Every structure is written in structure tokens, then in C-alpha cells.
Coordinates of C-alpha atoms in Angstrom, one line a residue:
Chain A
X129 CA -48.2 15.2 -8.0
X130 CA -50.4 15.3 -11.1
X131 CA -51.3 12.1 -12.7
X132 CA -50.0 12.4 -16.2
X133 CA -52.8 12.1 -18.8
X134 CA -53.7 8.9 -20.8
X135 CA -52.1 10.8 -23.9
X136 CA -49.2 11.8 -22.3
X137 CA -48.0 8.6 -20.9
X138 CA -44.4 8.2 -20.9
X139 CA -42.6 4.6 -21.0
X140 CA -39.5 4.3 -18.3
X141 CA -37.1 1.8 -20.1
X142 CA -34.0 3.5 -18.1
X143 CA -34.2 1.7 -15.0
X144 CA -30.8 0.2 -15.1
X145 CA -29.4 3.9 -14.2
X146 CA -32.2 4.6 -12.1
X147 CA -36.0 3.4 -11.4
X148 CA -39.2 5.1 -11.6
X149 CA -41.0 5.1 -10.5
X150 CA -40.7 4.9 -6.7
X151 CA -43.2 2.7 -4.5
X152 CA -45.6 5.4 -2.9
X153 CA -43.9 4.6 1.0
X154 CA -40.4 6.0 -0.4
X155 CA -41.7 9.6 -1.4
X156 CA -43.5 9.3 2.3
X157 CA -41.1 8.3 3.6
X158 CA -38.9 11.2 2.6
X159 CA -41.6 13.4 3.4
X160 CA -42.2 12.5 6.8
X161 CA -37.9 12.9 7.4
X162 CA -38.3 16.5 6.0
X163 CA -41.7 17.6 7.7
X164 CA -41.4 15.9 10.7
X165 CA -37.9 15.5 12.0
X166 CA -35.1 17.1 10.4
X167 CA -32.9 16.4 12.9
X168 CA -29.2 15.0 12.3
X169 CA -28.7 11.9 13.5
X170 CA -25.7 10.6 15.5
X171 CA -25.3 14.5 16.8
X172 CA -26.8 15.9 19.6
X173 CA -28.8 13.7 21.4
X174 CA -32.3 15.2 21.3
X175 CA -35.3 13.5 20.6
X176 CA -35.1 14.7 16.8
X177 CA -31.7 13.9 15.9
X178 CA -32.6 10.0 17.7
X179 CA -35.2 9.8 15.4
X180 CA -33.4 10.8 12.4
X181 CA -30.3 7.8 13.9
X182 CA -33.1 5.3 14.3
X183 CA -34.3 5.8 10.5
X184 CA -30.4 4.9 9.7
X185 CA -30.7 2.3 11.8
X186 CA -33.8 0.5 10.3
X187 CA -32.5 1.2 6.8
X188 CA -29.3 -1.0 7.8
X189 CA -31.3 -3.7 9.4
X190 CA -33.7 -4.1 6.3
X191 CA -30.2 -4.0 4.3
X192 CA -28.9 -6.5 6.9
X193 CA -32.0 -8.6 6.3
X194 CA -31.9 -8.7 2.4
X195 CA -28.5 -9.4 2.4
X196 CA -28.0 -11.9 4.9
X197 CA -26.2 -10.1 7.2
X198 CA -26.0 -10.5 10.5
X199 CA -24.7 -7.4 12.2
X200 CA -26.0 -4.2 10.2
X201 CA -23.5 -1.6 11.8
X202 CA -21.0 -3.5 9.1
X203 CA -22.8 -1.5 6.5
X204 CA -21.9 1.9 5.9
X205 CA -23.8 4.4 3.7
X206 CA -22.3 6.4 0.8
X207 CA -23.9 8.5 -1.8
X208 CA -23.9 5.2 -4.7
X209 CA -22.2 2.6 -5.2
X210 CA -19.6 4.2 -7.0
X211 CA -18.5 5.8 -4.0
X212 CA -18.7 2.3 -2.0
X213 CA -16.5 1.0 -4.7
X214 CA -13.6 3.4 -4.3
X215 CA -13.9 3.0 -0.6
X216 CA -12.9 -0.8 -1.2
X217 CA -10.6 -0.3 -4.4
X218 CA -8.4 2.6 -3.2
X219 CA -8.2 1.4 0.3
X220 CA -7.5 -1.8 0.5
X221 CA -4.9 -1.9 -2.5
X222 CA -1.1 -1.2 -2.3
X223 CA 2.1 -0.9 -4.5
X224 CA 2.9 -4.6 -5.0
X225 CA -0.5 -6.1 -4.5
X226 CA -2.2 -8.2 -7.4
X227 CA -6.2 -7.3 -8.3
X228 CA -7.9 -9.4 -10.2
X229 CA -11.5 -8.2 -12.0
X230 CA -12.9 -8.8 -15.3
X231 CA -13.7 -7.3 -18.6
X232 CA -17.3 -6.6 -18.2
X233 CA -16.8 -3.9 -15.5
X234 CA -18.2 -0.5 -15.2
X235 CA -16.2 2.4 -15.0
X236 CA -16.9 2.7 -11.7
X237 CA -14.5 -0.6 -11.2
X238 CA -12.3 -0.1 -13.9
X239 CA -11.2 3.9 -13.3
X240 CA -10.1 3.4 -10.1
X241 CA -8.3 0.2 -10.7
X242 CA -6.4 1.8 -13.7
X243 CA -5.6 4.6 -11.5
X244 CA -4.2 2.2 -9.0
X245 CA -1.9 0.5 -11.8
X246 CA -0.1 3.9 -12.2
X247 CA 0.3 3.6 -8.2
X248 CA 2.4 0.1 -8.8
X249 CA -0.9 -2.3 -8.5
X250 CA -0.6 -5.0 -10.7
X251 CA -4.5 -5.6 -12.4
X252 CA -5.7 -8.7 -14.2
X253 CA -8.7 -8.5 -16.7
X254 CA -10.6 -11.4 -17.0
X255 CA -11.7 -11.5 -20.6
X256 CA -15.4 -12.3 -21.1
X257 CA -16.9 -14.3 -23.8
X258 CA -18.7 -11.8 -26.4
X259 CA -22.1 -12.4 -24.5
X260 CA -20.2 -11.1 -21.6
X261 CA -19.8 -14.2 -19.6
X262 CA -17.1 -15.0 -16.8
X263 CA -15.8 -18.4 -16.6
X264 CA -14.3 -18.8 -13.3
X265 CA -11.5 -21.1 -14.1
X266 CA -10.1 -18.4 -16.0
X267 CA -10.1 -16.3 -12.6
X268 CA -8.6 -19.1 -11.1
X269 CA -5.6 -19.4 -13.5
X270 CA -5.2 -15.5 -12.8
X271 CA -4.6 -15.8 -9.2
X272 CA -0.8 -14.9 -8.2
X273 CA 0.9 -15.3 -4.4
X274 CA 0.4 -11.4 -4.6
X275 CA -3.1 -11.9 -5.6
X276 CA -5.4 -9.5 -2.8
X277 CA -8.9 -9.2 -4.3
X278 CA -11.3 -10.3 -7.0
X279 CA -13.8 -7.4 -7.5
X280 CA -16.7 -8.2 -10.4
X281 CA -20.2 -7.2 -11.2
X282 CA -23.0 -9.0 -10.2
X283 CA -23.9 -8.9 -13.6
X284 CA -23.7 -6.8 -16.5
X285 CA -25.0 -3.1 -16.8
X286 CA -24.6 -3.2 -20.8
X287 CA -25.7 -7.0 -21.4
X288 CA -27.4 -8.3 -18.3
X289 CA -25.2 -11.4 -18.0
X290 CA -25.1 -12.4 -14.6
X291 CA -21.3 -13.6 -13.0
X292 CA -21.4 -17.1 -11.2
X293 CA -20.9 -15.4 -8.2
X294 CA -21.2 -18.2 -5.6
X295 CA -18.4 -20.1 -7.8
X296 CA -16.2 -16.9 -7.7
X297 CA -16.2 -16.2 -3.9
X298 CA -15.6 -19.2 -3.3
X299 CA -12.8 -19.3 -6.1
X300 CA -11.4 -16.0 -3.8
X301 CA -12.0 -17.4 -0.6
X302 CA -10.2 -21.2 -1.1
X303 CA -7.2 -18.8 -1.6
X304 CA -7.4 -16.5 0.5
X305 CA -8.3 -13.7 -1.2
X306 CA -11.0 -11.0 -0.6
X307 CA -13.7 -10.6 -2.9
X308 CA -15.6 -7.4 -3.7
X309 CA -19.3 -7.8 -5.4
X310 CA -20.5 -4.6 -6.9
X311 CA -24.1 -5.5 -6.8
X312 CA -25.3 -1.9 -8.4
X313 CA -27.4 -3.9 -11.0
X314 CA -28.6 -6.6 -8.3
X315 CA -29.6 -5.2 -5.4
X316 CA -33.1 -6.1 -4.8
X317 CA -33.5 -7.5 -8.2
X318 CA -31.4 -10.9 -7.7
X319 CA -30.6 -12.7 -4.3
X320 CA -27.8 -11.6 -2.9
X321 CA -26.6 -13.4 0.7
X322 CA -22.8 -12.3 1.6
X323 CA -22.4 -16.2 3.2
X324 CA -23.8 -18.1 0.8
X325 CA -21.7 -16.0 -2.2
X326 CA -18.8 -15.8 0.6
X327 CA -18.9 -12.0 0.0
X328 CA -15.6 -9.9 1.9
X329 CA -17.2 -6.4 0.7
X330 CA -20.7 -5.6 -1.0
X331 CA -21.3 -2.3 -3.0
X332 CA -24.5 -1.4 -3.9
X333 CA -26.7 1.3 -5.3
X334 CA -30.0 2.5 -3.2
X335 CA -31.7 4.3 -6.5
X336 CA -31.8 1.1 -8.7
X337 CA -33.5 -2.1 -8.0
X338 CA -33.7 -1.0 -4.0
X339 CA -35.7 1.4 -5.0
X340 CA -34.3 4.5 -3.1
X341 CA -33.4 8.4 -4.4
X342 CA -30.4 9.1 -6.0
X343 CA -27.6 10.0 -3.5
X344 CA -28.3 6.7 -1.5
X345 CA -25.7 3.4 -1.3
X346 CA -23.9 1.4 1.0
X347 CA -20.9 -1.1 1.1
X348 CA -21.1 -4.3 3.3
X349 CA -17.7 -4.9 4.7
X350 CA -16.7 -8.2 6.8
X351 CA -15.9 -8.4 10.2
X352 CA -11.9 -7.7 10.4
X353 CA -11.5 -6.1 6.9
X354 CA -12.1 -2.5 8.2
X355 CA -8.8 -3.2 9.9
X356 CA -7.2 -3.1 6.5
X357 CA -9.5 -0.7 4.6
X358 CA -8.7 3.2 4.9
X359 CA -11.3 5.4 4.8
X360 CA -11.6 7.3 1.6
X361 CA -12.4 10.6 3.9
X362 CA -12.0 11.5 7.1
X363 CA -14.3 14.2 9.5
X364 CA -16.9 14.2 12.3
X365 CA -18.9 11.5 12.7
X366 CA -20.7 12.3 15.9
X367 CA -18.8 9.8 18.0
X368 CA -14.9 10.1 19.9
X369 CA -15.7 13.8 19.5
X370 CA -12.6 14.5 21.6
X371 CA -10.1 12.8 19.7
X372 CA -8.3 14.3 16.4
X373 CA -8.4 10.9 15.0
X374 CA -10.3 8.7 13.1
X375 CA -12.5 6.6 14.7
X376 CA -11.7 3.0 13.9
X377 CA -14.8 1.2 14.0
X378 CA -18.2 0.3 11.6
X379 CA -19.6 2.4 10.4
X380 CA -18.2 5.5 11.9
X381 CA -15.2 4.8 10.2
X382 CA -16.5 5.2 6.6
X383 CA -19.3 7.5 7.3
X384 CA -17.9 11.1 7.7
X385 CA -20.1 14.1 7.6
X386 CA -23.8 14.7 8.0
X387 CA -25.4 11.7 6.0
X388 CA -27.9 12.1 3.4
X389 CA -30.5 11.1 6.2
X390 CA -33.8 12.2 3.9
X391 CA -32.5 9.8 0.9
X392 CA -31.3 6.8 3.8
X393 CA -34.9 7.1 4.3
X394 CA -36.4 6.7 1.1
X395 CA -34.3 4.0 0.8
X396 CA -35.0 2.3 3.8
X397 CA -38.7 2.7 2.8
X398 CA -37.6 1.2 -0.8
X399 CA -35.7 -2.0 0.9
X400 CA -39.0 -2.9 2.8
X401 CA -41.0 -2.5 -0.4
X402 CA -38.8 -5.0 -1.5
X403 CA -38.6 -7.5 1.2
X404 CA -42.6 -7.6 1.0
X405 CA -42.6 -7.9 -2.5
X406 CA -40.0 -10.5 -2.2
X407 CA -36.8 -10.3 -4.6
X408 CA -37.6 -14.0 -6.0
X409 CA -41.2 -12.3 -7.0
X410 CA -39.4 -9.8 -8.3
X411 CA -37.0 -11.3 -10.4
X412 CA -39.7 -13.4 -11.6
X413 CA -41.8 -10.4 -12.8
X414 CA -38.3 -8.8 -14.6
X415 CA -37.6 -12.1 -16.0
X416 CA -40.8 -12.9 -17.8
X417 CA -40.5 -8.9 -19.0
X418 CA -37.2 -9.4 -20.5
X419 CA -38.4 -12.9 -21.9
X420 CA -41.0 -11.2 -23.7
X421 CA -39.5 -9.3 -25.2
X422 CA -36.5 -11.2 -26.3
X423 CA -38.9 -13.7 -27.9
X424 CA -40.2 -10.4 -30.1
X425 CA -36.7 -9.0 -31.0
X426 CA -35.9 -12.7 -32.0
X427 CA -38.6 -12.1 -34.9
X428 CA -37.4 -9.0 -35.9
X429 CA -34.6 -8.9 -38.7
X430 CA -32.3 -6.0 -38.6
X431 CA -32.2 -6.3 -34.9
X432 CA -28.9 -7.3 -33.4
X433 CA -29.4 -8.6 -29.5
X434 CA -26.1 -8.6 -27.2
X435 CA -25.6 -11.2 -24.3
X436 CA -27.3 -14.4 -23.5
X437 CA -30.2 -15.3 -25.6
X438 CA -32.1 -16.7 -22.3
X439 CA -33.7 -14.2 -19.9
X440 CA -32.7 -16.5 -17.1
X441 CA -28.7 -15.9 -17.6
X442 CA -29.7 -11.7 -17.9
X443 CA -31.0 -9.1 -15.5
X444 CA -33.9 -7.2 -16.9
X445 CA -31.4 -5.3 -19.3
X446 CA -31.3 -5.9 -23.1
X447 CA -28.8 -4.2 -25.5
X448 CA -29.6 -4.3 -29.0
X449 CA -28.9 -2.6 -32.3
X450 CA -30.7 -1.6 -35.6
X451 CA -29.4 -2.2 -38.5
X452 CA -29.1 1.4 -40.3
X453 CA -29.7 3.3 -37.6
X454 CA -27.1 4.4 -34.9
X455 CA -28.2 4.1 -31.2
X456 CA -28.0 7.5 -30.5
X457 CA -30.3 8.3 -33.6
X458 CA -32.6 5.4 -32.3
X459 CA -33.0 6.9 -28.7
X460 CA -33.9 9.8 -29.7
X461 CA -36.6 8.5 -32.1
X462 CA -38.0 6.3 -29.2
X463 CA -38.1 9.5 -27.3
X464 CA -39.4 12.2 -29.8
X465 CA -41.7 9.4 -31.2
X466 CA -42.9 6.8 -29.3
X467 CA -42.0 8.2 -25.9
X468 CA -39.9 5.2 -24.6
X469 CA -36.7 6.6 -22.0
X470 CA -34.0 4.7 -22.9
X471 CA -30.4 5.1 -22.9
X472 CA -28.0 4.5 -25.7
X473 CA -24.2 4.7 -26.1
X474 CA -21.7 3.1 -24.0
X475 CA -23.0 2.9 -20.8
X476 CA -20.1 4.2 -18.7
X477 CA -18.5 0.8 -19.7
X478 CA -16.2 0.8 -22.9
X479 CA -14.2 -2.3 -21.3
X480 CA -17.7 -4.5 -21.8
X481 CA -18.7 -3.0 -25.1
X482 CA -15.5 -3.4 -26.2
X483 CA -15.6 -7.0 -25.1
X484 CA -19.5 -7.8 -27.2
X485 CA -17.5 -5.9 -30.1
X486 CA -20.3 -2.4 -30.1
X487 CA -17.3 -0.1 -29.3
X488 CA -17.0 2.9 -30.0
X489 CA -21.0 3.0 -31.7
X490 CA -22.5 1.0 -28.7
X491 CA -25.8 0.1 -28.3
X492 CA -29.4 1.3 -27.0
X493 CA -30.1 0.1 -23.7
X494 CA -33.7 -1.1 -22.4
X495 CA -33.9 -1.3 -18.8
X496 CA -37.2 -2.8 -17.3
X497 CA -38.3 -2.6 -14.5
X498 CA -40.4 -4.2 -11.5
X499 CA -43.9 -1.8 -12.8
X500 CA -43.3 -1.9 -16.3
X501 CA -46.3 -3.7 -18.2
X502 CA -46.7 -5.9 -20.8
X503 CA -48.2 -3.8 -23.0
X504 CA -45.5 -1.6 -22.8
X505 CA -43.2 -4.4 -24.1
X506 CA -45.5 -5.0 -26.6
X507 CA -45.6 -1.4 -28.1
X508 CA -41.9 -1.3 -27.9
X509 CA -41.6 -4.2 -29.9
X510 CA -43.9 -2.1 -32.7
X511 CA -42.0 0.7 -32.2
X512 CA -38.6 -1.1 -32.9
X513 CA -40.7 -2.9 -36.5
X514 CA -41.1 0.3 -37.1
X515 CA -37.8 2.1 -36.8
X516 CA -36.4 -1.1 -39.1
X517 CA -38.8 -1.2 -41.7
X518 CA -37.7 2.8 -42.1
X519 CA -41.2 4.0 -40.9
Chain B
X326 CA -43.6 9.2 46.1
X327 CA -41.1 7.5 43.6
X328 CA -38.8 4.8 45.4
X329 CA -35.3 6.0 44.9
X330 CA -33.8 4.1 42.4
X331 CA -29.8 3.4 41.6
X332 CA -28.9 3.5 37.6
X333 CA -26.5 2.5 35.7
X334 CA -25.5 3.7 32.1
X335 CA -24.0 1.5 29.2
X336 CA -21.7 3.5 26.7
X337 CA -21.2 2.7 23.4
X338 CA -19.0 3.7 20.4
X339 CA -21.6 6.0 18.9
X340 CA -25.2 6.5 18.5
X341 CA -25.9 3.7 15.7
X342 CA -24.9 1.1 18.7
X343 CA -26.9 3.0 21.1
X344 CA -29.8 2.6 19.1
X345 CA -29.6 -0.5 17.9
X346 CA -29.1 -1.8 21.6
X347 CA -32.2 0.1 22.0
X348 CA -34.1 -1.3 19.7
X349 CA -33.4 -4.9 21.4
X350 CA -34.4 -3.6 24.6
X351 CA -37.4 -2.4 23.4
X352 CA -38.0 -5.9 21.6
X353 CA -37.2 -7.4 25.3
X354 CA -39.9 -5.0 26.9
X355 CA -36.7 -4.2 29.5
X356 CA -37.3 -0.7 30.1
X357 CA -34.2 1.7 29.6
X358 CA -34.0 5.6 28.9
X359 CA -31.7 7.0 26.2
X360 CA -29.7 10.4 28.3
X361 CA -26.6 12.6 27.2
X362 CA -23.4 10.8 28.4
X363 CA -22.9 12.3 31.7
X364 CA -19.9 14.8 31.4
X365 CA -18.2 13.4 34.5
X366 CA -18.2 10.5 32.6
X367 CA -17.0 10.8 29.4
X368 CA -16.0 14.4 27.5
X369 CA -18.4 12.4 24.4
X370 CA -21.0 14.1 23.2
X371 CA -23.0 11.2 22.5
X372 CA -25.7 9.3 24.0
X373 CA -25.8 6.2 26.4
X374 CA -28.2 4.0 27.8
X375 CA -29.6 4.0 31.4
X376 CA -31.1 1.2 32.9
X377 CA -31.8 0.3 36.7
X378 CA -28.9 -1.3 38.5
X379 CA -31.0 -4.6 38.8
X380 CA -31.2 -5.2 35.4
X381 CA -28.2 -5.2 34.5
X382 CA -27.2 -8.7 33.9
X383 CA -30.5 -9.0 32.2
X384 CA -29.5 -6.4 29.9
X385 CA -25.5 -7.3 28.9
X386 CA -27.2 -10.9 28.3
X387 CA -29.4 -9.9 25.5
X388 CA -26.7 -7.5 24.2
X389 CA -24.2 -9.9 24.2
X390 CA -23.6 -11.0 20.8
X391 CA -25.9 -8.6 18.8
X392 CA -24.1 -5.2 19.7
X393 CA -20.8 -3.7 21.9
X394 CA -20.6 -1.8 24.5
X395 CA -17.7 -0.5 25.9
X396 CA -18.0 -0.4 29.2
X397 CA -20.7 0.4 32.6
X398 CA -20.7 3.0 35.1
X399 CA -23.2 3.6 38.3
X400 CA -24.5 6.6 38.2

């Protein structure tokens, strides 16, 4: 790969949909799977596809590790978290059962879970303060004897705001219920430990904060659950071979079909990266990014920030919006112009929008990331002067 | 010339088990070989894990708790 030239430098403010770039060990990584084994793993048993099953195997233990969990065969890959959701949402949930989640939540919460109310699922949406925040006695009062799960964000892919998660499992747990995390925007950018936040199912992404390709994910699910969760699909899975049914064990059970082995070990590559980086060093480094440049927006008239004003109640995501000019116009400018990736509009998440009051407009999106500088901050900030001064 | 030696294979649900029950033997320094489940066996198409008869015990012990098996058989 060519370096890019001084002049040509672009600056990656997108990744809350997906980072860049990659630490140099993930594009290895992937290179070594494609050059030098190939093989599918869980089939055959030659030395090839072994290989290929032991890089599954150390991508789920440096999951396992990050996460706190203790057996990693309870983690089962899918192609994003998306996909991990749906596994959990469609099913666990049947006509009669109660769902509880709140009004912050991606699409990739909320479109299944309307789906499952034309199915005879009753659904309860939280509402969220207009900086997006979740205050857990209002998912207590929620709760009904039919009450099954409590699925929320981590925190917010429009404003940031981070749910008290620890307060909400625990909320779910004290009455039985299961809770569901989708840690898409967390992974590997906040701690996440399935005991301590008394997590029943985790859904993550592998091409965000871990630091994987796109096409990589997993879902956490706790001991006894599978029991009670059908898989979304059904097919080979290397194992039982001579039965016509689905096997009923982790991870087989959720894992049909030859897995995306060269992505699982990009990822596994990016999860390391992160557990040598440390997520607390980490979060410190996106924390004192989004801090910076909050305190810059603040001086800025014309400049409308959504979500907590503190960078400590936020992921490294900011949503903001210029007076005069619509987020789609801005994003383009910060492209064309200044050469800042960004992504405006709604985010995949009219329910939050909605709920800060920037539907159906929305807003321009800055996601920073753990290599983003401070001098890119900086010239954002002039960029932004800029675009409100009419320049 | 190699003393005969008796073996006996652990089977598991499927490969990510295997593997991960190798990767404790490995850790243990027990030595083990990953073969093709014998077809007399098992009609499986997986893997299993062979270890010498002696070392059994040693082997379910550091298993026990970290990873299933389903069962043993002598070879």
C-alpha cells in the first residue's frame, strides 16, 4: 500500500460505522489466513483446516478475555452485530412475551422488535431525555409479569451517551429478566465485563472499536440461554455430521456455514491490539479527543451540539448542527473541501434523533477514533469557523 | 524400536472443543495428537484427541471445568 502524500492526507471522522485505519497486525493477519492456510476450519481434519479452527479459537479467547468471559465457546461469530442482534431478538421472543428497550436504539434493535410487535410481542420504549439519556427507574416501572428481556445500547451511535449499564442488568436480573447489551459502539472502546454488568447476551461489531474487517461480529450468550434461543439459520457446521438436525450446543448452534475465517482473523488480530493497548488507554485517548473538541464547538456560535456536554458521559461520537447549513450540505463541504469523512443524516436511528428533536434533517456525525490526532481536531474545528462564518 | 503403546481418544462435540482442549494440553506440556475420529467409532467426521492410556486421569483433570468431552474410548 502506498503511503498517501502530505497533500493528499485525508481525515477519518467516520469511525462510528467503521475504523481506519486498521493496526498493521490485522491486514497480516488476514494475509497470513489467505497466503498461508486457507483451509476451512471445523471441516476435514487436516492440518490446514486445524489451523484455520485454531485462529477461531484464539479470536474467541481474546474476546473471552476482553469481555470477561470465562468459557469462549459461549461466543458465536456472525457477520456484525446486527446479525448477533436478530439472533437474540427473533429467537428468544414469542406471541405474549413483554420486551422492553429504549428510545435511543439503532435500527438494528428497533426493526426487528417492531417486526416482532406485528408477531403479538408487546414492546416498551423507554423514552430518553433529549441528550439521549436512560434513567433506569423508568425501565423499572416498565417491567410487566410478561416482561422477558431488556435489550439497549451501550451507548448512543447518534449522541455518544452512554446507558448505566451495570444499573440496568442488574435492574433485569433482580427480576428475572434477560438482558441483551448491543455493545456495537463499545466494544473495545469502553469496558465491557458480562458479570460485572450481569450481561445474559452481548452483541458486538468486530469492524468498530475492535478493530476487525467488515463482515466480522459475535454475540456472547450465557450458559442455559441457548436452550431458549433458536438459531436464526440452520446448515452444516462441521460437527453431528450424521444427524438431520441441529446441533444444540455453543457455538455450533449459531454458527452455520463456512465462517468468514479471513475476517475472524483480522479480528482476532484487532482484539489483541486492543488488549495491549488496553481499553482504559484507549478510552482515555478518545475521551481527551472528544473533549477537545467539545471545548472548541462550545466557542463556536451557530453550532448546535446534541447529547451530554461532558466527554466523560459520551463515546468518542459528537453530533452537531450548523446553523444555515443542512448536514447533508455540510458533509459534503467537509469532504470536497477540507477532506474530513464524516457521516451526516440519521444514522440508521430515527427513534434517537427523533428523541434529541433533529428528525427528519439530522445531524453530521464526527466519529473519532483511537489514531486520530490533535491536529486533526484542531483543523476541524477551523473548518467548522469556517463553514459558519459562510466562508 | 518404539515400545508399544495403548491409546485412548477423547471425543468432543466439534472441532472448537477439540482445539481448545488442545490448547490446554499444550499449556500442560501433556503430549496428545489431534487424529480423524476413528470410523468404528463414531460415523463424525470430526477430529478427536489421542492421548496415551496412562494419562488419562491426568488429562480429564485439567479438562474438567474448562471444556466437555463427551465421552473415552481405547483404541
Amino acid at each position: 500500500m502506498q503511503p498517501e502524500a502530505a497533500d493528499n492526507r485525508l481525515i477519518y471522522f467516520d469511525n462510528a460505522a467503521t475504523s481506519w485505519p486498521k493496526p498493521a497486525e490485522v491486514i497480516e493477519a488476514m494475509t497470513h489466513y489467505s497466503g498461508r492456510i486457507g483451509g476451512s476450519p471445523g471441516r476435514s481434519g487436516h492440518r490446514r483446516s486445524l489451523d484455520a479452527g485454531r485462529i477461531l479459537l484464539e479470536t474467541r479467547e481474546a474476546l473471552a478475555e476482553l469481555f470477561g468471559i470465562e468459557d469462549s465457546l459461549r461466543i458465536a461469530f456472525t457477520k456484525n452485530a446486527t446479525e448477533a442482534l436478530n439472533i437474540a431478538l427473533l429467537g428468544l421472543l414469542h406471541p405474549g412475551d413483554h420486551v422492553i428497550t429504549s428510545s435511543m436504539e439503532h435500527n438494528s434493535v428497533m426493526r426487528p422488535l417492531r417486526f416482532l410487535e406485528t408477531q403479538g410481542i408487546q414492546l416498551s420504549v423507554v423514552s430518553c431525555s433529549g441528550d439521549g439519556r436512560l434513567n433506569p427507574e423508568d425501565v423499572r416501572a416498565s417491567i410487566r409479569p410478561q416482561t422477558r428481556l431488556l435489550v439497549a445500547a451501550h451507548a448512543s451511535n447518534v449522541t455518544g451517551t452512554i446507558h448505566p449499564i451495570a444499573e440496568l442488568g442488574q435492574i433485569a436480573r433482580d427480576r428475572g429478566i434477560l438482558f441483551c447489551l448491543d455493545a456495537a459502539q463499545t466494544a473495545g472502546a469502553l469496558p465491557i465485563h458480562i458479570e460485572k454488568m450481569a450481561i445474559d447476551l452481548l452483541a458486538f461489531s468486530g469492524h468498530k472499536s475492535l478493530f476487525g474487517p467488515q463482515g466480522t461480529g459475535g454475540l456472547y450468550i450465557r450458559e442455559e440461554v441457548e436452550k431458549r434461543l433458536r438459531p436464526l439459520m440452520m446448515g452444516g457446521t462441521g460437527s453431528r455430521s450424521e444427524f438431520e438436525r441441529q446441533p444444540d450446543f455453543m457455538p455450533d448452534k449459531y454458527e452455520s456455514g463456512t465462517p468468514n475465517t479471513v475476517g475472524i482473523a483480522g479480528l482476532g488480530a484487532g482484539v489483541r491490539f486492543v488488549l495491549t493497548e488496553g481499553v482504559q488507554a484507549i478510552r482515555s485517548r478518545e475521551e481527551m479527543l472528544t473533549e477537545q473538541f467539545l471545548d472548541g464547538l462550545a466557542s463556536l456560535k451557530g453550532v448546535v451540539v446534541y447529547g451530554p456536554p461532558d466527554a466523560a458521559s459520551r463515546t468518542a461520537v459528537v453530533s452537531f448542527t450548523i446553523a444555515g447549513v443542512s448536514p447533508s450540505e455540510a458533509a459534503l463541504e467537509f469532504d470536497e473541501r477540507f477532506r474530513i469523512l464524516c457521516r451526516p443524516g440519521l444514522h440508521c436511528a430515527p427513534a434517537a434523533h427523533r428523541t434529541i428533536g433533529t428528525f427528519s434533517q439530522g445531524t453530521v456525525r464526527f466519529g473519532f477514533g483511537y489514531f486520530n490526532k490533535d491536529e486533526e481536531i484542531s483543523f476541524a474545528l477551523e473548518a467548522i469557523r469556517s463553514l459558519v462564518a459562510g466562508d | 524400536m518404539r515400545e508399544p503403546q495403548e491409546f485412548i481418544v477423547f471425543l468432543f462435540p466439534s472441532v472448537s472443543y477439540v482445539l481448545k482442549a488442545e490448547k490446554i494440553l499444550k499449556e500442560q506440556g501433556i503430549v496428545h495428537k489431534l487424529i480423524p475420529v476413528p470410523r468404528h467409532i463414531s460415523s463424525d467426521c470430526g477430529v478427536c484427541l489421542r492421548v496415551a492410556v496412562g494419562q488419562q486421569e491426568r488429562v480429564a483433570g485439567v479438562l474438567q471445568g474448562r471444556v466437555d468431552w463427551e465421552r473415552t474410548v481405547f483404541l
